[in-house]
Amino acid sequence: MMRVRHLTAFIAALTLTACVTTNEVTGRSQFITIPPSQDAALGLEAMNEVKKTTDVETDSPDAKRVQRIGRRIAAISDNPNLPWEFVVIDEDVLNAWALPGGKIAVYQKMVDSFETDEELAAVIGHEIAHAILRHGAEQMSRAQAQNLAIAGVGAAVGATTEDGQMAQMAVTLGALAAQGFVQLPHSRAMELEADDVGTLYMARAGYDPRAAVRLWKKMRAMKEGGGQPAFLSTHPTDDKRIQRLESKMSTYLSEYKAR
Ligand SMILES: [Zn+2]
């Protein structure tokens, strides 16, 4: 019995070590079981699921506007070579999200609510940062780890050491979890990272970073005005995130003016 317990603990430690990586952009350690090489397939699979069930615009004037802003920011990001795709979802919902591999959606109401390119760039920059920082894969890995903890360590070892099995699992997750990626709230750490990196990117792309503060103040006003827009259930806004942005504004502005 002792030997089994020791072995189990040893294998669990090995598995966790193999999955903890240091993010190249932020330096933060992340627990991610999905290899970066799977991000593109996972995101494509999930986006195809979304397209089957929702009204996705790729050619409308608003979609073209989102694509123009998105490509400009992605081009100066830390990963311009992701298979970026920017779409508008024709629903009266204040929301936006990013799938692994750089698949980004902005809902029609969000496009309508933020009429200046700068404010929309703050939304899109934030989502681009989520994709580059692999927050979707991190979230999915956490959910997976919880499931695997229930299923047992044996399953965890099988899933993480067999490359083929892992790849199959990632693709299956993509099909099943399109809604999961979209609806799972990000952690506070992920939100603050996406704000920071996203605002840096928008400034480098030539959009005034002060618009990010305007965006979140408007979001706060909408929240206080009653109702809970969808974006705010996955992107909780509070005074702290606005303070954080304001405290680093001189850094963002120097990137904006330096270009
Ligand atoms: Zn976010």
PDB file of C-alpha atoms and ligand atoms in Angstrom:
ATOM      1  CA  MET A   1       0.000   0.000   0.000  1.00  0.00           C
ATOM      2  CA  MET A   2       2.804   2.380   0.910  1.00  0.00           C
ATOM      3  CA  ARG A   3       4.616   1.558  -2.309  1.00  0.00           C
ATOM      4  CA  VAL A   4       1.553   2.328  -4.374  1.00  0.00           C
ATOM      5  CA  ARG A   5       1.059   5.638  -2.586  1.00  0.00           C
ATOM      6  CA  HIS A   6       4.683   6.595  -3.101  1.00  0.00           C
ATOM      7  CA  LEU A   7       4.538   5.656  -6.738  1.00  0.00           C
ATOM      8  CA  THR A   8       1.309   7.615  -7.200  1.00  0.00           C
ATOM      9  CA  ALA A   9       2.807  10.713  -5.593  1.00  0.00           C
ATOM     10  CA  PHE A  10       5.954  10.351  -7.678  1.00  0.00           C
ATOM     11  CA  ILE A  11       4.005  10.026 -10.915  1.00  0.00           C
ATOM     12  CA  ALA A  12       1.735  12.948  -9.983  1.00  0.00           C
ATOM     13  CA  ALA A  13       4.784  15.136  -9.293  1.00  0.00           C
ATOM     14  CA  LEU A  14       6.344  14.094 -12.586  1.00  0.00           C
ATOM     15  CA  THR A  15       3.151  14.880 -14.478  1.00  0.00           C
ATOM     16  CA  LEU A  16       2.767  18.310 -12.884  1.00  0.00           C
ATOM     17  CA  THR A  17       6.421  19.208 -13.514  1.00  0.00           C
ATOM     18  CA  ALA A  18       6.015  18.306 -17.163  1.00  0.00           C
ATOM     19  CA  CYS A  19       3.040  20.638 -17.503  1.00  0.00           C
ATOM     20  CA  VAL A  20       4.289  23.731 -15.694  1.00  0.00           C
ATOM     21  CA  THR A  21       5.839  26.144 -18.169  1.00  0.00           C
ATOM     22  CA  THR A  22       7.122  29.671 -17.843  1.00  0.00           C
ATOM     23  CA  ASN A  23       5.328  32.154 -20.062  1.00  0.00           C
ATOM     24  CA  GLU A  24       7.846  33.880 -22.326  1.00  0.00           C
ATOM     25  CA  VAL A  25       5.977  37.183 -22.308  1.00  0.00           C
ATOM     26  CA  THR A  26       5.056  37.533 -18.632  1.00  0.00           C
ATOM     27  CA  GLY A  27       7.556  35.215 -16.880  1.00  0.00           C
ATOM     28  CA  ARG A  28       4.660  33.713 -14.888  1.00  0.00           C
ATOM     29  CA  SER A  29       4.568  29.921 -14.341  1.00  0.00           C
ATOM     30  CA  GLN A  30       1.516  28.347 -15.941  1.00  0.00           C
ATOM     31  CA  PHE A  31       0.032  24.862 -15.554  1.00  0.00           C
ATOM     32  CA  ILE A  32      -0.840  23.882 -19.136  1.00  0.00           C
ATOM     33  CA  THR A  33      -1.277  20.282 -20.295  1.00  0.00           C
ATOM     34  CA  ILE A  34      -1.994  21.234 -23.914  1.00  0.00           C
ATOM     35  CA  PRO A  35       1.227  21.622 -25.961  1.00  0.00           C
ATOM     36  CA  PRO A  36       1.516  24.907 -27.924  1.00  0.00           C
ATOM     37  CA  SER A  37       1.549  22.872 -31.150  1.00  0.00           C
ATOM     38  CA  GLN A  38      -2.084  21.907 -30.423  1.00  0.00           C
ATOM     39  CA  ASP A  39      -3.373  25.465 -29.964  1.00  0.00           C
ATOM     40  CA  ALA A  40      -4.111  26.102 -33.632  1.00  0.00           C
ATOM     41  CA  ALA A  41      -6.035  22.830 -34.152  1.00  0.00           C
ATOM     42  CA  LEU A  42      -7.935  23.305 -30.907  1.00  0.00           C
ATOM     43  CA  GLY A  43      -8.929  26.886 -31.750  1.00  0.00           C
ATOM     44  CA  LEU A  44      -9.917  26.009 -35.316  1.00  0.00           C
ATOM     45  CA  GLU A  45     -12.066  23.114 -34.107  1.00  0.00           C
ATOM     46  CA  ALA A  46     -13.759  25.275 -31.486  1.00  0.00           C
ATOM     47  CA  MET A  47     -14.316  28.150 -33.974  1.00  0.00           C
ATOM     48  CA  ASN A  48     -15.895  25.730 -36.471  1.00  0.00           C
ATOM     49  CA  GLU A  49     -18.286  24.620 -33.728  1.00  0.00           C
ATOM     50  CA  VAL A  50     -19.177  28.243 -33.007  1.00  0.00           C
ATOM     51  CA  LYS A  51     -19.816  28.882 -36.722  1.00  0.00           C
ATOM     52  CA  LYS A  52     -22.248  25.943 -36.840  1.00  0.00           C
ATOM     53  CA  THR A  53     -24.394  27.308 -34.045  1.00  0.00           C
ATOM     54  CA  THR A  54     -24.139  31.122 -34.252  1.00  0.00           C
ATOM     55  CA  ASP A  55     -24.389  33.879 -36.848  1.00  0.00           C
ATOM     56  CA  VAL A  56     -20.717  34.651 -37.522  1.00  0.00           C
ATOM     57  CA  GLU A  57     -19.939  37.624 -39.798  1.00  0.00           C
ATOM     58  CA  THR A  58     -16.677  37.682 -41.719  1.00  0.00           C
ATOM     59  CA  ASP A  59     -17.552  40.082 -44.581  1.00  0.00           C
ATOM     60  CA  SER A  60     -19.769  42.793 -43.073  1.00  0.00           C
ATOM     61  CA  PRO A  61     -18.378  46.343 -42.746  1.00  0.00           C
ATOM     62  CA  ASP A  62     -18.120  45.845 -38.972  1.00  0.00           C
ATOM     63  CA  ALA A  63     -16.271  42.535 -39.421  1.00  0.00           C
ATOM     64  CA  LYS A  64     -13.858  44.302 -41.781  1.00  0.00           C
ATOM     65  CA  ARG A  65     -13.318  47.011 -39.168  1.00  0.00           C
ATOM     66  CA  VAL A  66     -12.593  44.433 -36.448  1.00  0.00           C
ATOM     67  CA  GLN A  67     -10.218  42.592 -38.830  1.00  0.00           C
ATOM     68  CA  ARG A  68      -8.360  45.807 -39.734  1.00  0.00           C
ATOM     69  CA  ILE A  69      -7.805  46.702 -36.060  1.00  0.00           C
ATOM     70  CA  GLY A  70      -7.063  43.091 -35.077  1.00  0.00           C
ATOM     71  CA  ARG A  71      -4.472  42.505 -37.792  1.00  0.00           C
ATOM     72  CA  ARG A  72      -2.726  45.769 -37.004  1.00  0.00           C
ATOM     73  CA  ILE A  73      -2.341  44.789 -33.335  1.00  0.00           C
ATOM     74  CA  ALA A  74      -1.518  41.112 -34.031  1.00  0.00           C
ATOM     75  CA  ALA A  75       1.249  42.204 -36.430  1.00  0.00           C
ATOM     76  CA  ILE A  76       3.217  43.920 -33.625  1.00  0.00           C
ATOM     77  CA  SER A  77       2.339  41.323 -30.944  1.00  0.00           C
ATOM     78  CA  ASP A  78       4.707  38.686 -29.567  1.00  0.00           C
ATOM     79  CA  ASN A  79       3.230  36.100 -31.929  1.00  0.00           C
ATOM     80  CA  PRO A  80       2.277  37.622 -35.293  1.00  0.00           C
ATOM     81  CA  ASN A  81       2.398  34.181 -36.934  1.00  0.00           C
ATOM     82  CA  LEU A  82      -0.546  32.610 -35.119  1.00  0.00           C
ATOM     83  CA  PRO A  83      -3.367  31.749 -37.562  1.00  0.00           C
ATOM     84  CA  TRP A  84      -5.247  34.915 -36.532  1.00  0.00           C
ATOM     85  CA  GLU A  85      -8.932  35.197 -37.369  1.00  0.00           C
ATOM     86  CA  PHE A  86     -11.240  38.038 -36.353  1.00  0.00           C
ATOM     87  CA  VAL A  87     -15.012  37.745 -36.634  1.00  0.00           C
ATOM     88  CA  VAL A  88     -18.132  39.561 -35.476  1.00  0.00           C
ATOM     89  CA  ILE A  89     -20.974  37.576 -33.928  1.00  0.00           C
ATOM     90  CA  ASP A  90     -24.280  39.112 -34.921  1.00  0.00           C
ATOM     91  CA  GLU A  91     -25.907  39.092 -31.505  1.00  0.00           C
ATOM     92  CA  ASP A  92     -27.081  41.920 -29.292  1.00  0.00           C
ATOM     93  CA  VAL A  93     -24.639  40.918 -26.557  1.00  0.00           C
ATOM     94  CA  LEU A  94     -21.838  42.927 -24.969  1.00  0.00           C
ATOM     95  CA  ASN A  95     -19.128  40.303 -25.215  1.00  0.00           C
ATOM     96  CA  ALA A  96     -15.840  39.281 -26.817  1.00  0.00           C
ATOM     97  CA  TRP A  97     -13.612  36.224 -26.494  1.00  0.00           C
ATOM     98  CA  ALA A  98     -10.434  34.561 -27.693  1.00  0.00           C
ATOM     99  CA  LEU A  99      -9.876  30.899 -28.541  1.00  0.00           C
ATOM    100  CA  PRO A 100      -6.449  29.211 -28.503  1.00  0.00           C
ATOM    101  CA  GLY A 101      -4.395  29.887 -31.612  1.00  0.00           C
ATOM    102  CA  GLY A 102      -5.703  33.435 -32.129  1.00  0.00           C
ATOM    103  CA  LYS A 103      -9.380  33.017 -33.071  1.00  0.00           C
ATOM    104  CA  ILE A 104     -11.128  36.149 -31.822  1.00  0.00           C
ATOM    105  CA  ALA A 105     -14.777  37.145 -31.777  1.00  0.00           C
ATOM    106  CA  VAL A 106     -16.357  40.494 -30.940  1.00  0.00           C
ATOM    107  CA  TYR A 107     -20.139  40.649 -30.569  1.00  0.00           C
ATOM    108  CA  GLN A 108     -22.173  43.162 -32.553  1.00  0.00           C
ATOM    109  CA  LYS A 109     -23.293  45.123 -29.491  1.00  0.00           C
ATOM    110  CA  MET A 110     -19.655  45.583 -28.461  1.00  0.00           C
ATOM    111  CA  VAL A 111     -18.821  46.972 -31.913  1.00  0.00           C
ATOM    112  CA  ASP A 112     -21.825  49.305 -31.692  1.00  0.00           C
ATOM    113  CA  SER A 113     -21.084  50.422 -28.111  1.00  0.00           C
ATOM    114  CA  PHE A 114     -17.497  51.487 -28.776  1.00  0.00           C
ATOM    115  CA  GLU A 115     -17.481  53.687 -31.816  1.00  0.00           C
ATOM    116  CA  THR A 116     -13.896  54.889 -31.767  1.00  0.00           C
ATOM    117  CA  ASP A 117     -11.236  52.555 -33.130  1.00  0.00           C
ATOM    118  CA  GLU A 118      -9.160  53.213 -29.993  1.00  0.00           C
ATOM    119  CA  GLU A 119     -11.800  51.808 -27.641  1.00  0.00           C
ATOM    120  CA  LEU A 120     -12.431  48.822 -29.879  1.00  0.00           C
ATOM    121  CA  ALA A 121      -8.647  48.345 -30.090  1.00  0.00           C
ATOM    122  CA  ALA A 122      -8.594  48.115 -26.282  1.00  0.00           C
ATOM    123  CA  VAL A 123     -11.132  45.260 -26.425  1.00  0.00           C
ATOM    124  CA  ILE A 124      -9.340  43.480 -29.279  1.00  0.00           C
ATOM    125  CA  GLY A 125      -5.868  44.050 -27.775  1.00  0.00           C
ATOM    126  CA  HIS A 126      -7.090  42.498 -24.512  1.00  0.00           C
ATOM    127  CA  GLU A 127      -8.386  39.413 -26.377  1.00  0.00           C
ATOM    128  CA  ILE A 128      -5.197  39.147 -28.475  1.00  0.00           C
ATOM    129  CA  ALA A 129      -3.250  39.140 -25.202  1.00  0.00           C
ATOM    130  CA  HIS A 130      -5.456  36.313 -23.829  1.00  0.00           C
ATOM    131  CA  ALA A 131      -4.635  34.246 -26.958  1.00  0.00           C
ATOM    132  CA  ILE A 132      -0.889  34.933 -26.876  1.00  0.00           C
ATOM    133  CA  LEU A 133      -0.633  34.294 -23.130  1.00  0.00           C
ATOM    134  CA  ARG A 134      -2.494  30.978 -23.698  1.00  0.00           C
ATOM    135  CA  HIS A 135      -5.121  31.713 -21.060  1.00  0.00           C
ATOM    136  CA  GLY A 136      -7.719  29.479 -22.766  1.00  0.00           C
ATOM    137  CA  ALA A 137      -5.354  26.508 -22.728  1.00  0.00           C
ATOM    138  CA  GLU A 138      -4.474  27.267 -19.104  1.00  0.00           C
ATOM    139  CA  GLN A 139      -8.141  27.420 -18.126  1.00  0.00           C
ATOM    140  CA  MET A 140      -8.888  24.193 -19.974  1.00  0.00           C
ATOM    141  CA  SER A 141      -5.911  22.496 -18.285  1.00  0.00           C
ATOM    142  CA  ARG A 142      -7.184  23.495 -14.856  1.00  0.00           C
ATOM    143  CA  ALA A 143     -10.635  22.091 -15.628  1.00  0.00           C
ATOM    144  CA  GLN A 144      -8.993  18.973 -17.079  1.00  0.00           C
ATOM    145  CA  ALA A 145      -6.807  18.533 -13.991  1.00  0.00           C
ATOM    146  CA  GLN A 146      -9.870  18.657 -11.780  1.00  0.00           C
ATOM    147  CA  ASN A 147     -11.584  15.999 -13.899  1.00  0.00           C
ATOM    148  CA  LEU A 148      -8.434  13.870 -13.971  1.00  0.00           C
ATOM    149  CA  ALA A 149      -8.058  14.167 -10.214  1.00  0.00           C
ATOM    150  CA  ILE A 150     -11.454  12.512  -9.983  1.00  0.00           C
ATOM    151  CA  ALA A 151     -10.679   9.920 -12.673  1.00  0.00           C
ATOM    152  CA  GLY A 152      -7.374   9.036 -11.006  1.00  0.00           C
ATOM    153  CA  VAL A 153      -3.688   9.596 -11.530  1.00  0.00           C
ATOM    154  CA  GLY A 154      -3.429   6.677 -13.958  1.00  0.00           C
ATOM    155  CA  ALA A 155      -5.577   8.546 -16.449  1.00  0.00           C
ATOM    156  CA  ALA A 156      -3.441  11.653 -16.005  1.00  0.00           C
ATOM    157  CA  VAL A 157      -0.274   9.751 -16.836  1.00  0.00           C
ATOM    158  CA  GLY A 158      -1.865   8.186 -19.898  1.00  0.00           C
ATOM    159  CA  ALA A 159      -3.147  11.514 -21.114  1.00  0.00           C
ATOM    160  CA  THR A 160       0.079  13.415 -20.734  1.00  0.00           C
ATOM    161  CA  THR A 161       2.732  10.882 -21.772  1.00  0.00           C
ATOM    162  CA  GLU A 162       1.115   9.402 -24.880  1.00  0.00           C
ATOM    163  CA  ASP A 163       1.526  12.091 -27.495  1.00  0.00           C
ATOM    164  CA  GLY A 164      -1.008  10.570 -29.837  1.00  0.00           C
ATOM    165  CA  GLN A 165      -3.549  10.173 -27.112  1.00  0.00           C
ATOM    166  CA  MET A 166      -2.941  13.740 -25.940  1.00  0.00           C
ATOM    167  CA  ALA A 167      -3.401  15.067 -29.465  1.00  0.00           C
ATOM    168  CA  GLN A 168      -6.632  13.108 -29.885  1.00  0.00           C
ATOM    169  CA  MET A 169      -7.821  14.364 -26.535  1.00  0.00           C
ATOM    170  CA  ALA A 170      -7.037  17.980 -27.423  1.00  0.00           C
ATOM    171  CA  VAL A 171      -8.997  17.779 -30.672  1.00  0.00           C
ATOM    172  CA  THR A 172     -11.961  16.126 -28.949  1.00  0.00           C
ATOM    173  CA  LEU A 173     -11.879  18.816 -26.293  1.00  0.00           C
ATOM    174  CA  GLY A 174     -11.972  21.408 -29.056  1.00  0.00           C
ATOM    175  CA  ALA A 175     -15.207  19.975 -30.398  1.00  0.00           C
ATOM    176  CA  LEU A 176     -16.842  19.585 -27.027  1.00  0.00           C
ATOM    177  CA  ALA A 177     -15.568  22.668 -25.297  1.00  0.00           C
ATOM    178  CA  ALA A 178     -16.188  25.538 -27.718  1.00  0.00           C
ATOM    179  CA  GLN A 179     -18.758  26.841 -25.272  1.00  0.00           C
ATOM    180  CA  GLY A 180     -16.437  26.137 -22.339  1.00  0.00           C
ATOM    181  CA  PHE A 181     -13.704  28.380 -23.719  1.00  0.00           C
ATOM    182  CA  VAL A 182     -16.248  31.097 -24.321  1.00  0.00           C
ATOM    183  CA  GLN A 183     -18.012  30.903 -20.978  1.00  0.00           C
ATOM    184  CA  LEU A 184     -15.366  29.992 -18.411  1.00  0.00           C
ATOM    185  CA  PRO A 185     -14.380  33.110 -16.504  1.00  0.00           C
ATOM    186  CA  HIS A 186     -10.697  33.954 -16.522  1.00  0.00           C
ATOM    187  CA  SER A 187      -8.883  34.242 -13.214  1.00  0.00           C
ATOM    188  CA  ARG A 188      -8.070  37.684 -11.864  1.00  0.00           C
ATOM    189  CA  ALA A 189      -4.378  37.110 -12.654  1.00  0.00           C
ATOM    190  CA  MET A 190      -5.237  36.352 -16.289  1.00  0.00           C
ATOM    191  CA  GLU A 191      -7.445  39.443 -16.571  1.00  0.00           C
ATOM    192  CA  LEU A 192      -4.777  41.779 -15.204  1.00  0.00           C
ATOM    193  CA  GLU A 193      -2.165  40.202 -17.508  1.00  0.00           C
ATOM    194  CA  ALA A 194      -4.422  40.606 -20.533  1.00  0.00           C
ATOM    195  CA  ASP A 195      -5.054  44.252 -19.616  1.00  0.00           C
ATOM    196  CA  ASP A 196      -1.350  44.945 -19.230  1.00  0.00           C
ATOM    197  CA  VAL A 197      -0.085  43.125 -22.327  1.00  0.00           C
ATOM    198  CA  GLY A 198      -3.105  44.138 -24.425  1.00  0.00           C
ATOM    199  CA  THR A 199      -2.659  47.833 -23.619  1.00  0.00           C
ATOM    200  CA  LEU A 200       1.048  47.612 -24.436  1.00  0.00           C
ATOM    201  CA  TYR A 201       0.186  46.024 -27.802  1.00  0.00           C
ATOM    202  CA  MET A 202      -2.474  48.604 -28.704  1.00  0.00           C
ATOM    203  CA  ALA A 203      -0.028  51.420 -27.892  1.00  0.00           C
ATOM    204  CA  ARG A 204       2.673  49.810 -30.054  1.00  0.00           C
ATOM    205  CA  ALA A 205       0.153  49.458 -32.878  1.00  0.00           C
ATOM    206  CA  GLY A 206      -0.503  53.219 -32.704  1.00  0.00           C
ATOM    207  CA  TYR A 207      -3.752  53.346 -30.713  1.00  0.00           C
ATOM    208  CA  ASP A 208      -3.883  55.769 -27.774  1.00  0.00           C
ATOM    209  CA  PRO A 209      -3.639  53.512 -24.680  1.00  0.00           C
ATOM    210  CA  ARG A 210      -5.707  55.956 -22.602  1.00  0.00           C
ATOM    211  CA  ALA A 211      -8.716  54.501 -24.436  1.00  0.00           C
ATOM    212  CA  ALA A 212      -8.309  51.296 -22.353  1.00  0.00           C
ATOM    213  CA  VAL A 213      -9.143  53.269 -19.204  1.00  0.00           C
ATOM    214  CA  ARG A 214     -12.104  54.918 -20.964  1.00  0.00           C
ATOM    215  CA  LEU A 215     -13.327  51.466 -22.030  1.00  0.00           C
ATOM    216  CA  TRP A 216     -13.317  49.996 -18.537  1.00  0.00           C
ATOM    217  CA  LYS A 217     -14.894  53.130 -17.033  1.00  0.00           C
ATOM    218  CA  LYS A 218     -17.723  52.834 -19.554  1.00  0.00           C
ATOM    219  CA  MET A 219     -18.025  49.137 -18.710  1.00  0.00           C
ATOM    220  CA  ARG A 220     -18.246  50.010 -15.024  1.00  0.00           C
ATOM    221  CA  ALA A 221     -20.977  52.560 -15.746  1.00  0.00           C
ATOM    222  CA  MET A 222     -22.918  49.955 -17.738  1.00  0.00           C
ATOM    223  CA  LYS A 223     -22.608  47.494 -14.865  1.00  0.00           C
ATOM    224  CA  GLU A 224     -23.820  50.083 -12.377  1.00  0.00           C
ATOM    225  CA  GLY A 225     -26.631  50.987 -14.753  1.00  0.00           C
ATOM    226  CA  GLY A 226     -28.202  47.613 -14.010  1.00  0.00           C
ATOM    227  CA  GLY A 227     -28.145  44.275 -15.760  1.00  0.00           C
ATOM    228  CA  GLN A 228     -25.033  42.164 -16.133  1.00  0.00           C
ATOM    229  CA  PRO A 229     -23.722  42.198 -19.709  1.00  0.00           C
ATOM    230  CA  ALA A 230     -22.153  38.861 -20.703  1.00  0.00           C
ATOM    231  CA  PHE A 231     -18.671  40.371 -21.046  1.00  0.00           C
ATOM    232  CA  LEU A 232     -18.778  41.387 -17.405  1.00  0.00           C
ATOM    233  CA  SER A 233     -19.531  37.861 -16.216  1.00  0.00           C
ATOM    234  CA  THR A 234     -16.247  36.632 -17.717  1.00  0.00           C
ATOM    235  CA  HIS A 235     -14.455  40.005 -17.432  1.00  0.00           C
ATOM    236  CA  PRO A 236     -15.266  41.392 -14.000  1.00  0.00           C
ATOM    237  CA  THR A 237     -14.522  45.064 -13.916  1.00  0.00           C
ATOM    238  CA  ASP A 238     -13.553  46.916 -10.803  1.00  0.00           C
ATOM    239  CA  ASP A 239     -11.686  49.964  -9.612  1.00  0.00           C
ATOM    240  CA  LYS A 240      -8.507  47.950  -9.174  1.00  0.00           C
ATOM    241  CA  ARG A 241      -8.050  47.087 -12.849  1.00  0.00           C
ATOM    242  CA  ILE A 242      -8.640  50.742 -13.789  1.00  0.00           C
ATOM    243  CA  GLN A 243      -6.108  51.825 -11.142  1.00  0.00           C
ATOM    244  CA  ARG A 244      -3.588  49.291 -12.434  1.00  0.00           C
ATOM    245  CA  LEU A 245      -3.938  50.626 -15.985  1.00  0.00           C
ATOM    246  CA  GLU A 246      -3.636  54.229 -14.815  1.00  0.00           C
ATOM    247  CA  SER A 247      -0.562  53.432 -12.699  1.00  0.00           C
ATOM    248  CA  LYS A 248       1.264  52.030 -15.751  1.00  0.00           C
ATOM    249  CA  MET A 249      -0.025  54.607 -18.233  1.00  0.00           C
ATOM    250  CA  SER A 250       3.322  56.398 -18.560  1.00  0.00           C
ATOM    251  CA  THR A 251       4.873  53.117 -19.787  1.00  0.00           C
ATOM    252  CA  TYR A 252       2.067  52.572 -22.300  1.00  0.00           C
ATOM    253  CA  LEU A 253       2.254  56.194 -23.462  1.00  0.00           C
ATOM    254  CA  SER A 254       5.987  55.981 -24.020  1.00  0.00           C
ATOM    255  CA  GLU A 255       5.379  52.965 -26.319  1.00  0.00           C
ATOM    256  CA  TYR A 256       2.645  54.949 -28.075  1.00  0.00           C
ATOM    257  CA  LYS A 257       4.867  57.988 -28.639  1.00  0.00           C
ATOM    258  CA  ALA A 258       8.002  55.989 -29.415  1.00  0.00           C
ATOM    259  CA  ARG A 259       6.653  54.295 -32.501  1.00  0.00           C
TER     260      ARG A 259
HETATM  261 ZN    ZN B   1     -10.343  39.063 -20.451  1.00  0.00          ZN
END
